[in-house]
Amino acid sequence: MKLKDSEVIERMSGISRFIYEMMPSVNSAGYVLLALVFLLSALVYKLGFARKIKPWQNLVIYAFLFLGCLVLTFLAFFLPIAEGLIVAALILIIYRIRRMNEHKENSTV
């Protein structure tokens, strides 16, 4: 059973479909999706899990994060990986804002 291009695009997740419809070529759309997944993963890592470490250790972590994002990009074509990363980033941003506000209230009292 061979799928037509329109059937494949209909099965894609929302953000990946948007990227593939807006980009001029399939190759550039794949690179944009990879960059988006990597940037969102790096943001989630930085907001939720990053600690003060040496720069070379940070470089190693981001290199392995990039390798993991290569796999995630293949999944992001048809699964809502980018959407999930956006939700995770928003939750972590809200958590950080609430924690900063709580810290300000405790320091002024």
Short mmCIF file of N, CA, C and O in Angstrom, two decimals:
data_model
loop_
_atom_site.label_atom_id
_atom_site.label_comp_id
_atom_site.label_asym_id
_atom_site.label_seq_id
_atom_site.Cartn_x
_atom_site.Cartn_y
_atom_site.Cartn_z
N MET A 1 0.84 -1.18 0.00
CA MET A 1 0.00 0.00 0.00
C MET A 1 0.89 1.24 0.00
O MET A 1 1.68 1.45 0.91
N LYS A 2 0.79 2.04 -1.02
CA LYS A 2 1.60 3.23 -1.15
C LYS A 2 0.76 4.45 -0.78
O LYS A 2 -0.36 4.61 -1.24
N LEU A 3 1.33 5.30 0.08
CA LEU A 3 0.62 6.50 0.52
C LEU A 3 0.95 7.66 -0.40
O LEU A 3 2.08 7.81 -0.85
N LYS A 4 -0.04 8.49 -0.65
CA LYS A 4 0.18 9.70 -1.41
C LYS A 4 0.74 10.77 -0.48
O LYS A 4 0.65 10.68 0.73
N ASP A 5 1.32 11.80 -1.07
CA ASP A 5 1.90 12.88 -0.28
C ASP A 5 0.87 13.54 0.61
O ASP A 5 1.15 13.87 1.76
N SER A 6 -0.34 13.75 0.11
CA SER A 6 -1.37 14.40 0.91
C SER A 6 -1.78 13.54 2.11
O SER A 6 -2.08 14.06 3.18
N GLU A 7 -1.78 12.22 1.93
CA GLU A 7 -2.12 11.33 3.04
C GLU A 7 -1.03 11.36 4.12
O GLU A 7 -1.33 11.28 5.31
N VAL A 8 0.20 11.43 3.70
CA VAL A 8 1.31 11.50 4.66
C VAL A 8 1.25 12.81 5.43
O VAL A 8 1.41 12.83 6.66
N ILE A 9 1.00 13.91 4.74
CA ILE A 9 0.92 15.22 5.40
C ILE A 9 -0.24 15.26 6.38
O ILE A 9 -0.13 15.84 7.46
N GLU A 10 -1.35 14.61 6.05
CA GLU A 10 -2.50 14.59 6.97
C GLU A 10 -2.18 13.83 8.25
O GLU A 10 -2.73 14.13 9.30
N ARG A 11 -1.30 12.85 8.19
CA ARG A 11 -0.94 12.06 9.37
C ARG A 11 0.09 12.75 10.26
O ARG A 11 0.32 12.33 11.37
N MET A 12 0.73 13.81 9.77
CA MET A 12 1.75 14.50 10.55
C MET A 12 1.14 15.24 11.73
O MET A 12 -0.03 15.60 11.71
N SER A 13 1.98 15.47 12.75
CA SER A 13 1.52 16.27 13.89
C SER A 13 1.41 17.73 13.45
O SER A 13 1.92 18.12 12.40
N GLY A 14 0.78 18.54 14.27
CA GLY A 14 0.45 19.92 13.88
C GLY A 14 1.63 20.78 13.51
O GLY A 14 1.65 21.40 12.45
N ILE A 15 2.63 20.84 14.36
CA ILE A 15 3.77 21.72 14.09
C ILE A 15 4.60 21.22 12.93
O ILE A 15 5.03 22.00 12.08
N SER A 16 4.81 19.90 12.85
CA SER A 16 5.60 19.38 11.73
C SER A 16 4.86 19.59 10.41
O SER A 16 5.48 19.89 9.39
N ARG A 17 3.55 19.45 10.42
CA ARG A 17 2.77 19.72 9.20
C ARG A 17 2.90 21.17 8.80
O ARG A 17 3.10 21.50 7.62
N PHE A 18 2.81 22.09 9.78
CA PHE A 18 2.95 23.52 9.50
C PHE A 18 4.32 23.82 8.90
O PHE A 18 4.43 24.57 7.92
N ILE A 19 5.37 23.24 9.47
CA ILE A 19 6.72 23.48 8.96
C ILE A 19 6.85 22.96 7.54
O ILE A 19 7.40 23.64 6.66
N TYR A 20 6.34 21.76 7.27
CA TYR A 20 6.47 21.19 5.93
C TYR A 20 5.65 21.94 4.90
O TYR A 20 6.01 21.98 3.73
N GLU A 21 4.55 22.53 5.30
CA GLU A 21 3.75 23.31 4.36
C GLU A 21 4.37 24.67 4.07
O GLU A 21 4.20 25.23 2.99
N MET A 22 5.12 25.24 5.04
CA MET A 22 5.67 26.58 4.88
C MET A 22 7.06 26.61 4.24
O MET A 22 7.44 27.61 3.66
N MET A 23 7.81 25.55 4.36
CA MET A 23 9.18 25.55 3.84
C MET A 23 9.19 25.24 2.35
O MET A 23 8.34 24.50 1.85
N PRO A 24 10.19 25.78 1.65
CA PRO A 24 10.25 25.58 0.19
C PRO A 24 10.64 24.16 -0.23
O PRO A 24 10.26 23.71 -1.31
N SER A 25 11.40 23.45 0.61
CA SER A 25 11.79 22.09 0.24
C SER A 25 11.67 21.16 1.44
O SER A 25 11.65 21.60 2.59
N VAL A 26 11.62 19.87 1.15
CA VAL A 26 11.48 18.87 2.20
C VAL A 26 12.74 18.82 3.07
O VAL A 26 12.67 18.68 4.29
N ASN A 27 13.91 18.97 2.45
CA ASN A 27 15.17 18.93 3.21
C ASN A 27 15.26 20.07 4.21
O ASN A 27 15.63 19.86 5.37
N SER A 28 14.94 21.28 3.77
CA SER A 28 15.02 22.41 4.69
C SER A 28 13.97 22.29 5.80
O SER A 28 14.24 22.69 6.94
N ALA A 29 12.83 21.72 5.51
CA ALA A 29 11.81 21.51 6.54
C ALA A 29 12.30 20.53 7.59
O ALA A 29 12.05 20.71 8.79
N GLY A 30 13.01 19.50 7.19
CA GLY A 30 13.56 18.55 8.14
C GLY A 30 14.59 19.18 9.05
O GLY A 30 14.62 18.92 10.26
N TYR A 31 15.43 20.04 8.49
CA TYR A 31 16.43 20.73 9.30
C TYR A 31 15.78 21.71 10.27
O TYR A 31 16.22 21.86 11.41
N VAL A 32 14.72 22.38 9.83
CA VAL A 32 14.01 23.31 10.71
C VAL A 32 13.35 22.55 11.86
O VAL A 32 13.40 22.98 13.01
N LEU A 33 12.76 21.40 11.55
CA LEU A 33 12.15 20.58 12.60
C LEU A 33 13.21 20.09 13.59
O LEU A 33 12.99 20.10 14.80
N LEU A 34 14.36 19.69 13.09
CA LEU A 34 15.46 19.27 13.98
C LEU A 34 15.90 20.43 14.87
O LEU A 34 16.09 20.26 16.08
N ALA A 35 16.06 21.61 14.29
CA ALA A 35 16.48 22.78 15.08
C ALA A 35 15.43 23.12 16.13
O ALA A 35 15.77 23.43 17.28
N LEU A 36 14.16 23.03 15.77
CA LEU A 36 13.09 23.34 16.71
C LEU A 36 13.08 22.34 17.87
O LEU A 36 13.00 22.74 19.03
N VAL A 37 13.21 21.07 17.57
CA VAL A 37 13.22 20.05 18.61
C VAL A 37 14.44 20.23 19.51
O VAL A 37 14.34 20.14 20.73
N PHE A 38 15.60 20.53 18.93
CA PHE A 38 16.80 20.73 19.74
C PHE A 38 16.68 21.96 20.62
O PHE A 38 17.02 21.92 21.82
N LEU A 39 16.20 23.06 20.07
CA LEU A 39 16.08 24.29 20.87
C LEU A 39 15.08 24.12 22.00
O LEU A 39 15.31 24.56 23.13
N LEU A 40 13.95 23.47 21.72
CA LEU A 40 12.97 23.24 22.77
C LEU A 40 13.50 22.28 23.83
O LEU A 40 13.28 22.48 25.03
N SER A 41 14.24 21.25 23.41
CA SER A 41 14.83 20.32 24.37
C SER A 41 15.87 21.02 25.23
O SER A 41 15.95 20.78 26.44
N ALA A 42 16.68 21.87 24.62
CA ALA A 42 17.69 22.62 25.38
C ALA A 42 17.02 23.57 26.36
O ALA A 42 17.49 23.73 27.50
N LEU A 43 15.92 24.19 25.96
CA LEU A 43 15.20 25.09 26.86
C LEU A 43 14.62 24.32 28.05
O LEU A 43 14.74 24.75 29.20
N VAL A 44 14.01 23.17 27.78
CA VAL A 44 13.46 22.36 28.86
C VAL A 44 14.58 21.88 29.78
O VAL A 44 14.43 21.90 31.01
N TYR A 45 15.69 21.47 29.23
CA TYR A 45 16.84 21.06 30.05
C TYR A 45 17.31 22.22 30.93
O TYR A 45 17.53 22.06 32.12
N LYS A 46 17.46 23.38 30.33
CA LYS A 46 17.97 24.54 31.06
C LYS A 46 17.01 24.96 32.17
O LYS A 46 17.43 25.28 33.28
N LEU A 47 15.70 24.95 31.89
CA LEU A 47 14.73 25.38 32.88
C LEU A 47 14.54 24.38 34.01
O LEU A 47 14.28 24.76 35.15
N GLY A 48 14.64 23.10 33.70
CA GLY A 48 14.27 22.12 34.69
C GLY A 48 15.39 21.31 35.30
O GLY A 48 15.26 20.82 36.42
N PHE A 49 16.49 21.13 34.59
CA PHE A 49 17.47 20.16 35.03
C PHE A 49 18.90 20.67 35.12
O PHE A 49 19.75 20.01 35.71
N ALA A 50 19.20 21.80 34.52
CA ALA A 50 20.58 22.29 34.44
C ALA A 50 21.08 22.73 35.81
O ALA A 50 20.33 23.28 36.62
N ARG A 51 22.34 22.47 36.06
CA ARG A 51 23.03 22.91 37.26
C ARG A 51 24.32 23.61 36.85
O ARG A 51 24.74 23.53 35.71
N LYS A 52 24.92 24.29 37.79
CA LYS A 52 26.20 24.95 37.52
C LYS A 52 27.28 23.89 37.39
O LYS A 52 27.63 23.22 38.36
N ILE A 53 27.77 23.70 36.17
CA ILE A 53 28.85 22.75 35.92
C ILE A 53 29.91 23.41 35.05
O ILE A 53 29.72 24.52 34.55
N LYS A 54 31.00 22.71 34.86
CA LYS A 54 32.09 23.24 34.05
C LYS A 54 31.65 23.35 32.58
O LYS A 54 30.82 22.57 32.12
N PRO A 55 32.22 24.30 31.84
CA PRO A 55 31.81 24.49 30.44
C PRO A 55 32.00 23.25 29.57
O PRO A 55 31.16 22.96 28.71
N TRP A 56 33.07 22.49 29.77
CA TRP A 56 33.28 21.31 28.93
C TRP A 56 32.24 20.24 29.24
O TRP A 56 31.84 19.50 28.34
N GLN A 57 31.79 20.16 30.49
CA GLN A 57 30.73 19.22 30.83
C GLN A 57 29.42 19.64 30.19
O GLN A 57 28.64 18.81 29.72
N ASN A 58 29.19 20.94 30.16
CA ASN A 58 28.00 21.47 29.50
C ASN A 58 28.01 21.14 28.01
O ASN A 58 26.99 20.79 27.43
N LEU A 59 29.19 21.26 27.39
CA LEU A 59 29.33 20.93 25.98
C LEU A 59 29.01 19.46 25.71
O LEU A 59 28.32 19.14 24.73
N VAL A 60 29.48 18.59 26.58
CA VAL A 60 29.20 17.16 26.42
C VAL A 60 27.71 16.89 26.56
O VAL A 60 27.12 16.12 25.78
N ILE A 61 27.07 17.52 27.53
CA ILE A 61 25.63 17.32 27.73
C ILE A 61 24.86 17.78 26.51
O ILE A 61 23.95 17.08 26.03
N TYR A 62 25.18 18.95 25.98
CA TYR A 62 24.45 19.45 24.81
C TYR A 62 24.75 18.61 23.55
O TYR A 62 23.88 18.48 22.69
N ALA A 63 25.94 18.05 23.46
CA ALA A 63 26.24 17.17 22.32
C ALA A 63 25.38 15.91 22.38
O ALA A 63 24.80 15.48 21.36
N PHE A 64 25.26 15.31 23.57
CA PHE A 64 24.41 14.14 23.69
C PHE A 64 22.93 14.50 23.55
O PHE A 64 22.14 13.71 23.04
N LEU A 65 22.56 15.69 23.99
CA LEU A 65 21.20 16.16 23.80
C LEU A 65 20.89 16.29 22.31
O LEU A 65 19.81 15.91 21.85
N PHE A 66 21.85 16.77 21.54
CA PHE A 66 21.67 16.89 20.09
C PHE A 66 21.51 15.50 19.45
O PHE A 66 20.65 15.32 18.59
N LEU A 67 22.32 14.55 19.88
CA LEU A 67 22.19 13.18 19.35
C LEU A 67 20.82 12.59 19.67
O LEU A 67 20.20 11.93 18.83
N GLY A 68 20.33 12.84 20.86
CA GLY A 68 19.00 12.37 21.22
C GLY A 68 17.91 13.07 20.42
O GLY A 68 16.89 12.47 20.09
N CYS A 69 18.15 14.32 20.08
CA CYS A 69 17.17 15.06 19.29
C CYS A 69 17.09 14.56 17.85
O CYS A 69 16.06 14.74 17.19
N LEU A 70 18.16 13.95 17.36
CA LEU A 70 18.08 13.33 16.03
C LEU A 70 17.02 12.24 16.03
O LEU A 70 16.21 12.14 15.10
N VAL A 71 17.00 11.43 17.08
CA VAL A 71 15.98 10.38 17.20
C VAL A 71 14.61 11.00 17.40
O VAL A 71 13.62 10.57 16.78
N LEU A 72 14.52 12.00 18.27
CA LEU A 72 13.24 12.65 18.53
C LEU A 72 12.67 13.31 17.28
O LEU A 72 11.45 13.38 17.12
N THR A 73 13.53 13.79 16.39
CA THR A 73 13.05 14.43 15.17
C THR A 73 12.33 13.43 14.29
O THR A 73 11.30 13.75 13.69
N PHE A 74 12.85 12.20 14.19
CA PHE A 74 12.15 11.19 13.41
C PHE A 74 10.79 10.88 14.01
O PHE A 74 9.82 10.64 13.28
N LEU A 75 10.69 10.89 15.33
CA LEU A 75 9.41 10.67 15.98
C LEU A 75 8.49 11.88 15.83
O LEU A 75 7.27 11.75 15.83
N ALA A 76 9.08 13.08 15.74
CA ALA A 76 8.30 14.31 15.69
C ALA A 76 7.52 14.47 14.39
O ALA A 76 6.63 15.31 14.32
N PHE A 77 7.84 13.68 13.39
CA PHE A 77 7.06 13.78 12.15
C PHE A 77 5.61 13.41 12.39
O PHE A 77 4.70 14.09 11.91
N PHE A 78 5.37 12.34 13.14
CA PHE A 78 4.01 11.84 13.29
C PHE A 78 3.51 11.83 14.72
O PHE A 78 2.35 11.55 14.97
N LEU A 79 4.36 12.11 15.68
CA LEU A 79 3.97 12.20 17.08
C LEU A 79 4.14 13.64 17.56
O LEU A 79 5.01 14.35 17.07
N PRO A 80 3.36 14.07 18.52
CA PRO A 80 3.44 15.48 18.97
C PRO A 80 4.61 15.75 19.90
O PRO A 80 4.43 16.16 21.05
N ILE A 81 5.81 15.53 19.42
CA ILE A 81 7.01 15.75 20.23
C ILE A 81 7.23 17.24 20.48
O ILE A 81 7.45 17.67 21.62
N ALA A 82 7.18 18.04 19.44
CA ALA A 82 7.40 19.49 19.58
C ALA A 82 6.32 20.11 20.46
O ALA A 82 6.61 20.96 21.31
N GLU A 83 5.09 19.67 20.28
CA GLU A 83 4.00 20.19 21.09
C GLU A 83 4.20 19.84 22.57
O GLU A 83 3.97 20.66 23.46
N GLY A 84 4.65 18.63 22.84
CA GLY A 84 4.93 18.21 24.22
C GLY A 84 6.06 19.00 24.83
O GLY A 84 6.02 19.35 26.02
N LEU A 85 7.09 19.29 24.04
CA LEU A 85 8.20 20.09 24.54
C LEU A 85 7.76 21.53 24.83
O LEU A 85 8.23 22.14 25.80
N ILE A 86 6.86 22.06 24.03
CA ILE A 86 6.33 23.41 24.29
C ILE A 86 5.56 23.42 25.59
O ILE A 86 5.72 24.32 26.42
N VAL A 87 4.72 22.41 25.81
CA VAL A 87 3.95 22.33 27.06
C VAL A 87 4.89 22.19 28.26
O VAL A 87 4.71 22.85 29.28
N ALA A 88 5.90 21.34 28.13
CA ALA A 88 6.87 21.17 29.23
C ALA A 88 7.60 22.48 29.53
O ALA A 88 7.79 22.83 30.69
N ALA A 89 7.99 23.20 28.49
CA ALA A 89 8.68 24.48 28.69
C ALA A 89 7.75 25.49 29.37
O ALA A 89 8.18 26.22 30.28
N LEU A 90 6.49 25.55 28.96
CA LEU A 90 5.55 26.48 29.59
C LEU A 90 5.33 26.15 31.06
O LEU A 90 5.29 27.04 31.91
N ILE A 91 5.21 24.87 31.38
CA ILE A 91 5.04 24.47 32.78
C ILE A 91 6.26 24.85 33.60
O ILE A 91 6.13 25.38 34.72
N LEU A 92 7.45 24.63 33.06
CA LEU A 92 8.67 24.99 33.79
C LEU A 92 8.84 26.49 33.92
O LEU A 92 9.35 26.98 34.94
N ILE A 93 8.41 27.25 32.92
CA ILE A 93 8.47 28.71 33.01
C ILE A 93 7.53 29.20 34.10
O ILE A 93 7.90 30.06 34.92
N ILE A 94 6.32 28.66 34.15
CA ILE A 94 5.36 29.05 35.19
C ILE A 94 5.91 28.69 36.56
O ILE A 94 5.82 29.48 37.52
N TYR A 95 6.52 27.52 36.69
CA TYR A 95 7.10 27.10 37.96
C TYR A 95 8.22 28.06 38.39
O TYR A 95 8.29 28.46 39.55
N ARG A 96 9.07 28.44 37.46
CA ARG A 96 10.17 29.36 37.78
C ARG A 96 9.64 30.71 38.22
O ARG A 96 10.14 31.32 39.18
N ILE A 97 8.62 31.22 37.52
CA ILE A 97 8.05 32.52 37.88
C ILE A 97 7.43 32.47 39.27
O ILE A 97 7.64 33.37 40.09
N ARG A 98 6.70 31.42 39.57
CA ARG A 98 6.08 31.29 40.89
C ARG A 98 7.14 31.16 41.98
O ARG A 98 7.00 31.71 43.07
N ARG A 99 8.21 30.42 41.68
CA ARG A 99 9.27 30.26 42.66
C ARG A 99 10.00 31.58 42.91
O ARG A 99 10.35 31.90 44.06
N MET A 100 10.21 32.37 41.87
CA MET A 100 10.86 33.68 42.05
C MET A 100 9.97 34.62 42.85
O MET A 100 10.45 35.34 43.73
N ASN A 101 8.66 34.60 42.57
CA ASN A 101 7.74 35.46 43.33
C ASN A 101 7.69 35.04 44.79
O ASN A 101 7.64 35.89 45.69
N GLU A 102 7.69 33.75 45.05
CA GLU A 102 7.69 33.25 46.42
C GLU A 102 8.98 33.64 47.14
O GLU A 102 8.95 34.02 48.32
N HIS A 103 10.08 33.58 46.43
CA HIS A 103 11.36 33.95 47.01
C HIS A 103 11.39 35.45 47.35
O HIS A 103 11.91 35.85 48.40
N LYS A 104 10.82 36.28 46.47
CA LYS A 104 10.76 37.72 46.74
C LYS A 104 9.91 38.01 47.97
O LYS A 104 10.27 38.85 48.79
N GLU A 105 8.76 37.33 48.10
CA GLU A 105 7.90 37.55 49.25
C GLU A 105 8.58 37.12 50.54
O GLU A 105 8.45 37.78 51.57
N ASN A 106 9.31 36.02 50.53
CA ASN A 106 10.00 35.55 51.72
C ASN A 106 11.15 36.47 52.10
O ASN A 106 11.46 36.62 53.29
N SER A 107 11.81 37.07 51.14
CA SER A 107 12.96 37.92 51.44
C SER A 107 12.51 39.30 51.94
O SER A 107 13.26 39.95 52.66
N THR A 108 11.33 39.77 51.58
CA THR A 108 10.85 41.08 52.04
C THR A 108 10.21 41.00 53.42
O THR A 108 10.09 42.00 54.09
N VAL A 109 9.82 39.84 53.86
CA VAL A 109 9.15 39.70 55.16
C VAL A 109 10.14 39.62 56.27
O VAL A 109 11.21 39.49 56.36
#
